[in-house]
XYZ file of C-alpha atoms in Angstrom:
419
model
C 17.245 4.067 5.933
C 18.995 0.585 4.917
C 19.928 -2.349 7.079
C 22.472 -3.831 5.181
C 23.002 -7.883 5.693
C 26.143 -9.175 3.952
C 26.545 -12.715 3.967
C 29.330 -14.410 1.664
C 31.128 -12.857 -1.165
C 29.133 -13.702 -4.114
C 25.552 -14.005 -5.257
C 24.878 -17.744 -5.138
C 24.572 -19.912 -8.181
C 22.108 -22.479 -8.952
C 24.133 -25.192 -8.019
C 25.419 -23.274 -4.600
C 21.704 -23.152 -3.096
C 21.217 -26.771 -4.009
C 22.800 -29.107 -6.465
C 20.365 -31.726 -6.236
C 17.450 -30.089 -5.040
C 14.036 -31.156 -5.977
C 13.007 -27.987 -6.399
C 14.865 -25.522 -8.482
C 15.366 -21.464 -8.072
C 14.209 -21.022 -11.527
C 10.864 -22.663 -10.977
C 10.570 -20.629 -7.354
C 11.068 -17.337 -8.980
C 8.557 -18.126 -12.058
C 6.076 -18.671 -9.235
C 6.786 -15.602 -7.817
C 6.337 -13.892 -11.000
C 3.058 -15.626 -11.874
C 1.795 -14.486 -8.349
C 2.919 -11.097 -9.137
C 0.882 -11.207 -12.603
C -2.216 -12.324 -11.136
C -2.264 -10.170 -8.169
C -1.859 -6.956 -10.419
C -4.429 -8.467 -12.762
C -6.857 -8.761 -9.613
C -6.010 -5.397 -8.767
C -7.057 -4.096 -12.141
C -10.259 -5.919 -12.241
C -11.149 -4.563 -8.858
C -10.129 -1.193 -10.154
C -12.260 -1.517 -13.038
C -15.226 -2.442 -10.784
C -14.349 0.588 -8.935
C -14.528 2.837 -11.696
C -17.954 1.573 -12.786
C -19.353 2.531 -9.207
C -17.557 5.930 -9.457
C -19.637 6.308 -12.410
C -22.753 5.525 -10.992
C -22.430 7.691 -8.070
C -21.417 10.757 -10.526
C -24.581 10.018 -12.901
C -27.050 9.641 -9.910
C -25.601 10.368 -6.635
C -27.318 9.077 -3.493
C -26.446 7.098 -0.455
C -26.709 4.245 -2.217
C -24.325 4.622 -4.840
C -21.963 6.309 -2.398
C -22.073 3.327 -0.394
C -21.475 1.272 -3.484
C -18.497 3.027 -4.482
C -16.915 2.895 -1.197
C -17.352 -0.783 -0.838
C -15.884 -0.887 -4.370
C -12.677 0.849 -3.133
C -12.402 -1.436 -0.038
C -12.522 -4.367 -2.441
C -10.061 -3.116 -4.460
C -7.625 -2.600 -1.740
C -7.487 -6.332 -0.989
C -5.588 -7.652 -3.921
C -3.434 -4.404 -4.327
C -2.217 -4.676 -0.887
C -1.173 -8.107 -1.403
C 0.956 -6.613 -4.132
C 3.200 -5.041 -2.000
C 5.369 -7.948 -1.346
C 6.776 -7.048 -4.722
C 8.276 -3.480 -3.845
C 11.903 -2.841 -2.666
C 13.202 -5.973 -4.507
C 12.002 -4.889 -7.759
C 13.026 -1.122 -8.636
C 10.234 -1.249 -11.524
C 7.367 -1.661 -8.787
C 9.138 0.726 -6.561
C 9.791 3.831 -8.828
C 5.851 3.257 -10.026
C 4.251 2.344 -6.604
C 4.219 6.013 -5.346
C 1.659 6.860 -8.348
C -1.047 4.463 -6.986
C -0.396 4.426 -3.487
C 1.042 7.358 -1.989
C 0.321 8.686 1.268
C 0.068 10.626 3.536
C -1.521 13.394 1.414
C -2.119 17.064 1.779
C -6.048 17.058 1.048
C -6.110 20.742 0.354
C -4.269 20.374 -2.880
C -7.250 18.476 -4.018
C -10.386 19.978 -2.424
C -11.886 21.913 0.512
C -10.825 21.221 3.899
C -11.686 21.631 7.319
C -10.717 25.223 9.011
C -8.559 22.971 11.529
C -6.324 22.208 8.712
C -5.169 25.771 8.524
C -4.432 27.864 5.396
C -0.746 27.231 4.660
C 2.331 24.886 5.293
C 5.711 26.325 5.251
C 6.912 22.977 3.761
C 4.430 22.922 1.181
C 3.213 25.903 -1.304
C 0.567 23.925 -2.717
C -1.130 23.137 0.813
C -4.419 24.658 0.169
C -4.623 25.213 -3.674
C -7.739 23.663 -3.847
C -7.703 22.364 -7.721
C -11.438 21.616 -7.495
C -12.146 25.083 -6.517
C -10.196 26.474 -9.256
C -9.745 26.815 -12.801
C -5.888 27.783 -12.477
C -3.297 26.865 -9.449
C 0.123 28.180 -8.921
C 2.668 27.886 -6.137
C 6.333 28.440 -6.198
C 6.457 30.157 -9.841
C 4.604 27.004 -11.039
C 1.327 27.698 -12.624
C -1.099 24.786 -13.942
C -3.860 25.060 -16.184
C -6.886 22.875 -14.034
C -9.664 24.084 -15.985
C -10.784 20.697 -17.359
C -9.672 18.049 -14.857
C -8.179 15.201 -16.976
C -6.001 12.186 -15.888
C -3.038 13.798 -17.406
C -3.719 17.244 -15.457
C -3.825 15.431 -11.985
C -0.572 13.397 -13.231
C 1.230 16.514 -13.771
C 0.287 17.781 -10.259
C 1.462 14.567 -8.355
C 4.089 15.387 -6.132
C 4.040 19.015 -7.344
C 7.107 20.937 -6.389
C 8.805 17.919 -5.290
C 6.668 17.591 -2.384
C 5.944 13.840 -1.630
C 2.730 14.873 0.338
C 1.276 16.446 -2.933
C -0.664 13.378 -3.361
C -2.911 13.977 -6.904
C -3.488 10.340 -7.926
C -3.897 6.758 -6.873
C -6.098 5.129 -4.238
C -5.634 7.698 -1.429
C -6.715 10.535 -3.413
C -9.923 8.589 -4.465
C -10.560 7.583 -0.888
C -10.433 11.265 -0.107
C -12.907 12.009 -2.387
C -15.043 9.233 -1.334
C -14.957 9.869 2.392
C -13.378 13.416 2.921
C -11.519 14.056 6.034
C -11.517 11.880 9.133
C -11.833 14.657 11.685
C -12.160 12.001 14.610
C -8.522 12.003 16.000
C -8.597 8.806 17.891
C -12.326 8.851 18.684
C -14.646 6.665 16.561
C -15.547 7.630 13.123
C -14.232 7.781 9.469
C -14.679 10.503 6.833
C -18.181 11.570 6.482
C -18.400 13.494 2.779
C -22.061 13.302 1.813
C -22.917 12.017 -1.655
C -24.257 15.774 -2.214
C -20.818 16.656 -2.801
C -21.378 15.197 -6.337
C -25.039 15.988 -6.755
C -24.931 19.015 -9.236
C -28.479 19.497 -8.585
C -28.025 19.931 -4.697
C -24.367 20.415 -4.303
C -23.389 20.685 -0.629
C -19.516 21.284 -1.269
C -19.775 23.614 -4.330
C -18.130 22.592 -7.605
C -19.526 19.333 -7.643
C -19.115 18.901 -11.548
C -15.238 19.426 -11.105
C -15.293 16.978 -8.014
C -16.868 14.485 -10.251
C -14.637 15.176 -12.835
C -11.530 14.473 -10.426
C -12.775 11.490 -9.181
C -13.468 9.979 -12.710
C -10.218 11.342 -13.700
C -8.430 9.523 -10.766
C -9.837 6.248 -11.200
C -9.430 6.402 -15.121
C -5.649 6.882 -14.628
C -5.376 4.262 -11.712
C -6.448 1.703 -14.355
C -3.870 2.984 -16.712
C -1.115 2.827 -13.993
C -2.468 -0.840 -13.213
C -2.116 -1.909 -16.842
C 1.137 -0.944 -17.266
C 2.272 -2.786 -14.474
C 0.198 -6.141 -15.671
C 1.970 -5.626 -18.531
C 5.575 -5.719 -16.796
C 4.648 -9.237 -15.447
C 3.352 -10.861 -18.663
C 5.597 -13.639 -20.139
C 7.409 -10.632 -21.888
C 7.395 -8.339 -19.294
C 10.214 -6.429 -18.462
C 9.658 -7.228 -14.329
C 9.487 -10.870 -15.327
C 12.385 -10.942 -17.175
C 14.325 -8.974 -14.424
C 13.611 -11.761 -11.902
C 13.824 -14.945 -14.152
C 16.711 -14.276 -16.447
C 18.468 -14.933 -13.106
C 17.428 -17.026 -10.449
C 19.842 -15.782 -7.922
C 18.558 -12.194 -8.442
C 15.472 -13.497 -8.239
C 15.651 -14.607 -5.002
C 17.302 -11.649 -3.957
C 14.318 -9.863 -4.899
C 12.114 -11.413 -3.415
C 14.101 -11.638 0.139
C 14.515 -8.370 -0.273
C 10.731 -7.392 -0.567
C 9.945 -9.664 2.330
C 12.215 -8.306 4.722
C 11.907 -4.785 3.881
C 8.203 -4.931 3.870
C 8.382 -6.588 6.983
C 10.689 -4.707 9.026
C 11.149 -0.954 7.817
C 8.041 -0.237 6.090
C 5.438 -2.469 8.128
C 6.516 -2.928 11.213
C 8.002 0.559 11.512
C 6.942 3.679 9.205
C 3.267 2.222 9.145
C 2.769 0.840 12.593
C 5.609 1.556 15.127
C 5.914 5.288 14.278
C 2.185 5.802 14.423
C 2.093 3.768 18.061
C 5.120 6.095 19.505
C 3.252 9.036 18.342
C -0.175 8.152 18.973
C -1.194 10.047 16.132
C -4.045 9.104 13.857
C -2.161 11.034 10.896
C 0.081 7.839 10.895
C -2.258 5.464 9.735
C -2.244 4.286 6.026
C -6.017 3.972 5.211
C -6.886 7.156 7.243
C -10.123 8.552 5.277
C -12.017 5.198 5.127
C -10.687 3.555 8.469
C -9.275 0.666 6.547
C -6.020 0.659 8.103
C -6.337 -2.767 9.666
C -7.081 -4.513 6.428
C -4.335 -2.776 4.781
C -1.800 -4.255 7.298
C -3.479 -7.574 7.178
C -3.178 -8.023 3.434
C 0.385 -6.665 3.273
C 1.063 -9.539 5.547
C -0.926 -12.195 3.446
C 0.973 -10.776 0.416
C 4.452 -11.523 2.330
C 2.806 -15.141 3.018
C 1.916 -15.623 -0.767
C 5.376 -14.851 -1.943
C 6.887 -17.243 0.779
C 4.685 -20.034 0.256
C 4.130 -19.614 -3.340
C 0.345 -19.552 -3.378
C -2.209 -16.726 -4.071
C -6.125 -16.803 -3.687
C -7.276 -14.929 -6.505
C -10.621 -12.583 -6.180
C -12.724 -15.532 -7.902
C -11.244 -18.086 -5.128
C -9.000 -19.672 -7.933
C -5.443 -20.283 -6.840
C -2.085 -19.362 -8.423
C 0.653 -21.492 -7.017
C 4.165 -23.506 -7.696
C 7.302 -24.577 -6.230
C 8.412 -21.850 -3.572
C 10.710 -20.343 -1.306
C 9.563 -22.122 1.820
C 10.439 -25.736 -0.364
C 13.712 -24.429 -1.110
C 14.312 -23.561 2.565
C 12.961 -26.748 3.383
C 15.362 -28.582 1.308
C 18.293 -26.310 2.434
C 17.470 -26.361 6.313
C 14.315 -28.097 7.298
C 14.357 -26.461 10.654
C 14.806 -23.130 9.509
C 11.847 -23.654 7.307
C 9.870 -24.799 10.389
C 10.726 -21.640 11.924
C 10.099 -19.393 9.532
C 6.713 -20.600 8.998
C 6.129 -20.723 13.090
C 7.024 -16.916 12.848
C 5.096 -16.111 9.950
C 1.727 -17.907 11.691
C 2.373 -16.073 14.688
C 2.410 -12.891 13.035
C -0.835 -14.006 11.082
C -2.575 -14.739 14.252
C -1.660 -11.173 15.935
C -2.689 -9.619 12.607
C -6.190 -11.471 12.725
C -6.554 -10.433 16.246
C -6.009 -6.709 15.160
C -8.413 -6.819 12.110
C -11.086 -8.680 14.247
C -10.704 -5.745 17.037
C -11.176 -3.364 14.168
C -14.252 -5.041 12.828
C -15.891 -5.645 16.291
C -15.879 -1.552 16.687
C -12.685 -0.314 17.524
C -10.740 1.335 14.687
C -6.772 1.020 14.137
C -6.576 4.839 14.911
C -8.338 4.318 17.964
C -6.006 1.250 18.968
C -3.104 3.287 18.573
C -4.481 6.368 20.761
C -2.851 7.498 24.019
C -4.035 5.702 27.079
C -5.500 2.797 24.961
C -3.079 0.265 26.639
C -5.327 -2.832 25.325
C -5.316 -1.535 21.785
C -1.739 -0.414 21.927
C -0.855 -3.987 22.905
C -2.657 -5.319 20.121
C -0.671 -3.381 17.658
C 2.389 -3.848 19.753
C 2.100 -7.793 19.262
C 1.770 -7.597 15.460
C 4.701 -5.352 15.340
C 6.649 -7.469 17.508
C 5.557 -10.610 14.982
C 6.845 -8.438 12.059
C 10.308 -8.064 13.626
C 10.375 -11.410 14.782
C 9.849 -12.761 11.442
C 12.455 -10.672 9.762
C 14.964 -12.266 11.841
C 14.179 -15.445 10.499
C 14.264 -14.375 6.957
C 17.535 -13.090 7.494
C 18.412 -16.360 8.466
C 16.727 -17.519 5.265
C 19.486 -14.960 3.508
C 22.325 -16.528 4.932
C 20.957 -20.049 4.751
C 20.666 -19.335 0.871
C 24.317 -17.758 0.676
C 22.749 -14.458 -0.774
C 25.167 -11.382 -0.636
C 24.669 -7.649 -0.254
C 20.997 -7.674 0.801
C 20.050 -4.348 1.729
C 16.639 -4.201 4.141
C 14.777 -1.149 4.725
C 15.061 0.015 8.363
C 13.099 2.586 10.357
C 14.250 5.180 12.973
C 11.164 4.045 15.106
C 12.501 0.721 15.457
C 16.191 1.211 15.327
C 16.433 4.848 16.499
C 12.960 5.893 18.530
C 14.711 8.965 20.359
C 15.169 10.379 16.590
C 11.273 10.467 16.007
C 10.659 12.939 18.811
C 13.728 15.176 17.820
């Protein structure tokens, strides 16, 4: 669903935005591209560390190597989630994103599942084909040779049959293989896959060698996909060229991404929907109970783009002329308003994150009857919605026309959620 915001009749030229501005739109979009490159570079480097940890788990399965692989996955999510501010406004990113961050996934495509999962789905013929347990999988007239599990094979299975829930690649496929299903509902506890699921000498989940193949293939493919996106933001990259060739188009991409992630995607699809349904299946990093960090770092990514500053995983900073600077020169009061709104949302997200780190996971917070937890989540949603209203005012102040922000039934038409 799109929320269309029409302002003016033409895309603003550099001169229309601020003819005598100390900060030029060209500088702002260049900072935007520089931060994108740094964020994806960090995502790539942390994915490589994850691959090393995965290899050690496969080579020597133990409680320690399993814990290290999980920690590496959690660390890899920190820079990647900040990159989500580059979706929606950048077609190159949005078309690619499903390969690395698609969710939710039907776990039975990949591996064994609990009996409560069921054996079939009217919507998905691949629901329980279990690639790890079989040399060939087939459904709907499609047969795939999976006798050797390679990056190419799992890539061919991604969204098999045109079904988005057939997630075979990316962070969440790896997450499932490291944690297993979270069968706790809205009670405490994440997935608890034993390390012996990868131990060929003491295998608890059957097909431990193939599970290891899948995990390593998924990690290799994640690296390859991130290398592709890093290349897109290099000096000669296509994504950088698209936002810097025309500064007004670049500003449009920035604000489309910020508004759409704030409103339809994060406040709506990832937060309000799960809260309305009190459904733990609607949490983003569901196997690992890392959803609080997923949401928090999405917001950090929004702030990175708006304020033109990104702190890299090594502690160094990439920063430059920002959208905040441009807004300040156009309308100082509006700039103060946006900053205040972003700060309010950050405070709400920090409270949510701290609550999770204190022992109440996100899926517990959205549980039915947990009024206090529900209120913490709702406060973050309210902040996201409120900051989007101010971002819409920024779009108007900069005279950018025809911007479409992602909407969500859970915010715009809640009754439709229950139909």
